[in-house]
Amino acid sequence: MSRNTVRDAIKLLREQGRVQSVHAKGTYVTGDKTSAPVAPSRRLVQDLRDAITSGSLKPGDPLPLEQELMDRYGLAAITNTIALRKLREEGLIHHFPGRGRFAGPGPAQEPRSPYQPMKSYRSGPRLHLQPRDDRRRNRPYA
């Protein structure tokens, strides 16, 4: 089968509404659907956003565990984290380390300038260690 035969067949299927081409992604069979498939990470974000905005997840309700979401949507840990970070940036969820993620905005925090260092939880002055003289001169230790 030649390349032109395949192109003509896809063109005919596209005109009939049976397939849809997505730039830089490929051509997908749509069947009864009107849109192309959605990436699992985007589906996760959209499903959680819909659950929060519809009220099925009320402010303060815990979100499913990360492992649960990874299994349900087939995502890697970093992809799952990035998807949840998008929702946090939108103010739809908040996170307490060691306790989990929860629906709704978190407790009010004063905005921090990107030019200010984070608060240190240590008391007292910071120690700035200097390299030994031997290291500065690239000599072996005595």
XYZ file of C-alpha atoms in Angstrom, residues 10 12 36 41 67-68 72 79-80 82 88-89 97 103 107 123:
16
model
C -7.311 9.275 6.168
C -11.857 10.435 3.501
C -9.172 13.842 20.456
C -2.120 14.232 33.471
C -0.228 6.416 44.896
C -3.955 6.016 44.290
C -5.823 5.258 38.555
C 4.012 13.802 36.420
C 1.503 13.382 39.228
C 3.403 18.480 38.432
C -2.182 24.344 43.949
C -1.087 27.334 41.846
C 3.772 18.101 54.428
C -9.326 20.642 48.614
C -4.350 29.050 55.297
C 18.366 30.265 65.951
